[in-house]
mmCIF file of C-alpha atoms in Angstrom:
data_model
loop_
_atom_site.group_PDB
_atom_site.id
_atom_site.type_symbol
_atom_site.label_atom_id
_atom_site.label_comp_id
_atom_site.label_asym_id
_atom_site.label_seq_id
_atom_site.Cartn_x
_atom_site.Cartn_y
_atom_site.Cartn_z
ATOM 1 C CA MET A 1 -46.816 13.002 7.609
ATOM 2 C CA ASN A 2 -48.423 16.295 8.336
ATOM 3 C CA ARG A 3 -48.337 18.407 10.907
ATOM 4 C CA ALA A 4 -51.925 16.986 12.734
ATOM 5 C CA GLU A 5 -50.764 13.308 12.370
ATOM 6 C CA ARG A 6 -47.404 14.296 13.642
ATOM 7 C CA ALA A 7 -48.984 15.961 16.630
ATOM 8 C CA GLU A 8 -51.561 13.040 17.621
ATOM 9 C CA GLU A 9 -48.619 10.767 17.226
ATOM 10 C CA ASN A 10 -46.495 12.462 19.492
ATOM 11 C CA PHE A 11 -49.567 12.368 21.911
ATOM 12 C CA LYS A 12 -49.666 8.193 21.153
ATOM 13 C CA LYS A 13 -46.000 8.225 22.082
ATOM 14 C CA GLY A 14 -46.490 9.626 25.675
ATOM 15 C CA LEU A 15 -46.058 13.209 25.371
ATOM 16 C CA ASN A 16 -48.555 15.241 26.984
ATOM 17 C CA CYS A 17 -51.340 17.512 24.912
ATOM 18 C CA ALA A 18 -49.349 20.667 25.157
ATOM 19 C CA GLN A 19 -46.161 18.925 23.912
ATOM 20 C CA SER A 20 -47.692 17.239 21.320
ATOM 21 C CA VAL A 21 -48.737 20.328 19.565
ATOM 22 C CA VAL A 22 -45.794 22.219 20.063
ATOM 23 C CA LEU A 23 -43.332 19.500 19.050
ATOM 24 C CA ALA A 24 -45.149 18.789 15.439
ATOM 25 C CA PHE A 25 -44.327 23.049 14.604
ATOM 26 C CA SER A 26 -40.574 22.631 16.352
ATOM 27 C CA ASP A 27 -38.803 22.992 13.023
ATOM 28 C CA LEU A 28 -40.638 26.706 12.805
ATOM 29 C CA THR A 29 -39.160 28.164 16.317
ATOM 30 C CA GLY A 30 -35.582 28.163 16.147
ATOM 31 C CA ILE A 31 -35.442 26.274 19.925
ATOM 32 C CA SER A 32 -34.399 22.973 20.311
ATOM 33 C CA GLU A 33 -36.766 19.986 20.647
ATOM 34 C CA GLU A 34 -35.478 19.139 24.519
ATOM 35 C CA ASP A 35 -36.288 22.908 25.470
ATOM 36 C CA LEU A 36 -39.470 22.983 23.504
ATOM 37 C CA LEU A 37 -40.469 19.938 25.498
ATOM 38 C CA ARG A 38 -39.731 21.493 28.612
ATOM 39 C CA MET A 39 -41.170 24.815 28.024
ATOM 40 C CA SER A 40 -44.696 23.165 27.169
ATOM 41 C CA ALA A 41 -44.488 20.140 30.152
ATOM 42 C CA PRO A 42 -46.207 22.319 32.805
ATOM 43 C CA PHE A 43 -49.551 22.715 30.288
ATOM 44 C CA GLY A 44 -50.376 18.914 29.929
ATOM 45 C CA GLY A 45 -54.000 18.463 31.509
ATOM 46 C CA GLY A 46 -55.086 21.711 31.407
ATOM 47 C CA VAL A 47 -52.363 23.061 32.885
ATOM 48 C CA GLY A 48 -50.786 20.768 35.436
ATOM 49 C CA ARG A 49 -54.158 17.990 35.277
ATOM 50 C CA MET A 50 -55.927 20.953 36.730
ATOM 51 C CA ARG A 51 -58.581 20.195 33.683
ATOM 52 C CA GLU A 52 -58.400 24.141 33.087
ATOM 53 C CA ILE A 53 -57.213 25.932 28.980
ATOM 54 C CA CYS A 54 -56.714 22.388 27.346
ATOM 55 C CA GLY A 55 -52.995 21.812 26.641
ATOM 56 C CA THR A 56 -53.602 21.623 22.946
ATOM 57 C CA VAL A 57 -54.785 24.791 22.910
ATOM 58 C CA SER A 58 -52.411 25.842 25.118
ATOM 59 C CA GLY A 59 -49.433 24.637 22.608
ATOM 60 C CA MET A 60 -50.962 26.309 19.764
ATOM 61 C CA MET A 61 -50.663 29.565 22.019
ATOM 62 C CA MET A 62 -47.081 29.049 22.279
ATOM 63 C CA ILE A 63 -46.393 28.692 18.973
ATOM 64 C CA ALA A 64 -48.239 31.589 17.850
ATOM 65 C CA GLY A 65 -46.022 33.521 20.110
ATOM 66 C CA LEU A 66 -43.076 32.492 19.158
ATOM 67 C CA ILE A 67 -44.291 33.187 15.315
ATOM 68 C CA PHE A 68 -45.534 36.215 15.589
ATOM 69 C CA TYR A 69 -44.678 38.091 18.969
ATOM 70 C CA ASN A 70 -41.533 40.433 18.495
ATOM 71 C CA ALA A 71 -40.447 40.221 21.984
ATOM 72 C CA LYS A 72 -37.335 42.906 20.818
ATOM 73 C CA THR A 73 -39.726 45.597 20.790
ATOM 74 C CA PRO A 74 -42.973 44.884 22.450
ATOM 75 C CA THR A 75 -45.709 47.203 21.749
ATOM 76 C CA THR A 76 -49.283 47.675 22.908
ATOM 77 C CA LYS A 77 -50.252 47.104 19.027
ATOM 78 C CA GLU A 78 -47.833 44.204 18.834
ATOM 79 C CA LYS A 79 -49.485 42.487 21.870
ATOM 80 C CA SER A 80 -52.918 43.480 20.438
ATOM 81 C CA GLU A 81 -52.209 41.618 17.769
ATOM 82 C CA LEU A 82 -50.902 38.599 19.209
ATOM 83 C CA TYR A 83 -54.292 38.500 21.505
ATOM 84 C CA ALA A 84 -56.037 38.908 18.373
ATOM 85 C CA ARG A 85 -54.466 35.678 16.565
ATOM 86 C CA GLU A 86 -54.862 33.861 19.668
ATOM 87 C CA GLN A 87 -58.708 34.419 20.234
ATOM 88 C CA GLU A 88 -59.144 33.949 16.275
ATOM 89 C CA LEU A 89 -57.433 30.199 16.942
ATOM 90 C CA ALA A 90 -59.019 29.689 20.157
ATOM 91 C CA SER A 91 -62.242 30.620 18.449
ATOM 92 C CA ARG A 92 -61.697 27.967 15.498
ATOM 93 C CA PHE A 93 -60.976 25.311 17.908
ATOM 94 C CA ARG A 94 -64.067 26.003 20.057
ATOM 95 C CA GLU A 95 -66.039 26.168 17.209
ATOM 96 C CA MET A 96 -65.042 22.630 16.057
ATOM 97 C CA ASN A 97 -65.177 20.793 19.579
ATOM 98 C CA GLY A 98 -67.589 22.832 21.787
ATOM 99 C CA SER A 99 -65.423 24.255 24.347
ATOM 100 C CA ILE A 100 -61.459 25.384 24.942
ATOM 101 C CA ILE A 101 -61.442 24.186 28.366
ATOM 102 C CA CYS A 102 -60.350 20.220 29.475
ATOM 103 C CA ARG A 103 -62.583 19.222 31.427
ATOM 104 C CA GLU A 104 -65.471 20.104 29.520
ATOM 105 C CA LEU A 105 -63.652 17.928 26.471
ATOM 106 C CA LEU A 106 -63.151 15.524 28.279
ATOM 107 C CA SER A 107 -66.846 15.541 29.416
ATOM 108 C CA GLY A 108 -68.102 11.474 30.312
ATOM 109 C CA VAL A 109 -64.814 10.594 31.378
ATOM 110 C CA LYS A 110 -63.734 9.868 34.790
ATOM 111 C CA THR A 111 -61.181 12.482 35.066
ATOM 112 C CA ASP A 112 -59.368 13.746 38.532
ATOM 113 C CA CYS A 113 -57.264 16.884 39.040
ATOM 114 C CA SER A 114 -54.816 14.866 41.241
ATOM 115 C CA PRO A 115 -51.100 15.563 40.302
ATOM 116 C CA GLN A 116 -50.300 11.718 39.248
ATOM 117 C CA ALA A 117 -49.981 11.270 35.353
ATOM 118 C CA GLU A 118 -51.871 8.317 34.120
ATOM 119 C CA GLU A 119 -50.295 5.294 32.301
ATOM 120 C CA ARG A 120 -50.863 5.215 28.569
ATOM 121 C CA THR A 121 -52.804 2.076 28.137
ATOM 122 C CA ALA A 122 -54.983 0.528 25.183
ATOM 123 C CA GLU A 123 -57.894 1.473 27.876
ATOM 124 C CA TYR A 124 -56.855 5.159 28.247
ATOM 125 C CA TYR A 125 -56.427 5.797 24.742
ATOM 126 C CA LYS A 126 -59.718 4.071 23.816
ATOM 127 C CA LYS A 127 -61.953 6.624 26.595
ATOM 128 C CA ARG A 128 -60.020 9.965 25.825
ATOM 129 C CA PRO A 129 -60.626 12.442 22.751
ATOM 130 C CA CYS A 130 -57.121 13.704 23.545
ATOM 131 C CA PRO A 131 -55.204 12.396 20.669
ATOM 132 C CA GLN A 132 -57.557 13.415 18.281
ATOM 133 C CA LEU A 133 -57.598 16.989 20.226
ATOM 134 C CA CYS A 134 -54.013 17.488 19.376
ATOM 135 C CA ALA A 135 -54.564 16.527 15.990
ATOM 136 C CA CYS A 136 -57.285 19.126 15.476
ATOM 137 C CA ALA A 137 -55.451 21.660 17.374
ATOM 138 C CA ALA A 138 -52.491 21.365 14.995
ATOM 139 C CA GLY A 139 -54.519 21.169 11.933
ATOM 140 C CA ILE A 140 -56.397 24.490 12.661
ATOM 141 C CA LEU A 141 -52.831 26.185 13.597
ATOM 142 C CA GLU A 142 -51.523 24.701 10.409
ATOM 143 C CA GLU A 143 -54.231 26.056 8.230
ATOM 144 C CA TYR A 144 -54.101 29.362 10.115
ATOM 145 C CA LEU A 145 -49.813 29.766 9.323
ATOM 146 C CA LYS A 146 -50.852 29.126 5.602
ATOM 147 C CA GLU A 147 -53.680 31.539 5.899
ATOM 148 C CA GLN A 148 -50.650 33.928 7.289
ATOM 149 C CA CYS A 149 -48.211 32.795 4.545
ATOM 150 C CA VAL A 150 -45.814 31.386 7.290
ATOM 151 C CA LEU A 151 -46.237 27.881 6.116
ATOM 152 C CA ASP A 152 -46.525 26.723 1.625
ATOM 153 C CA ALA A 153 -49.608 24.717 0.464
ATOM 154 C CA GLU A 154 -47.803 21.614 1.906
ATOM 155 C CA GLY A 155 -47.045 22.937 5.263
ATOM 156 C CA GLU A 156 -43.395 23.580 4.715
ATOM 157 C CA LYS A 157 -41.945 26.846 6.202
ATOM 158 C CA LEU A 158 -41.713 29.699 3.187
ATOM 159 C CA LYS A 159 -38.410 31.023 2.856
#
């Protein structure tokens, strides 16, 4: 199972969109799955169901920060390089999906911004693009990490 499939499956198991993407890359972080799930939990539904930046995009950004940012010696150059990476990832997602904004990606789906999470039913999955967006974001990030020589051609971490 590739990372895109893992991310989609994670969402179908009940994780939010950000958690689904982050967990698909857990082996690259050195952080426990439990801590990754806690860290990414607030970003579901476009941050706390406020329908802002898609949680899948937030998930990509969290993993990019964990892989590419050296927190021991943060410099302006280091921050700028990370921002460039994040903008590239967001651009790729936007190009494929038309937006990085949750409410725009859910266009045509009746949504609200209440804090009440929705039950995951067959009807829920039928009307939402979220599982596919999880797969898309994970696929974009996996391809980017291969280009940056973090992953090999099979998607495994390079030593």
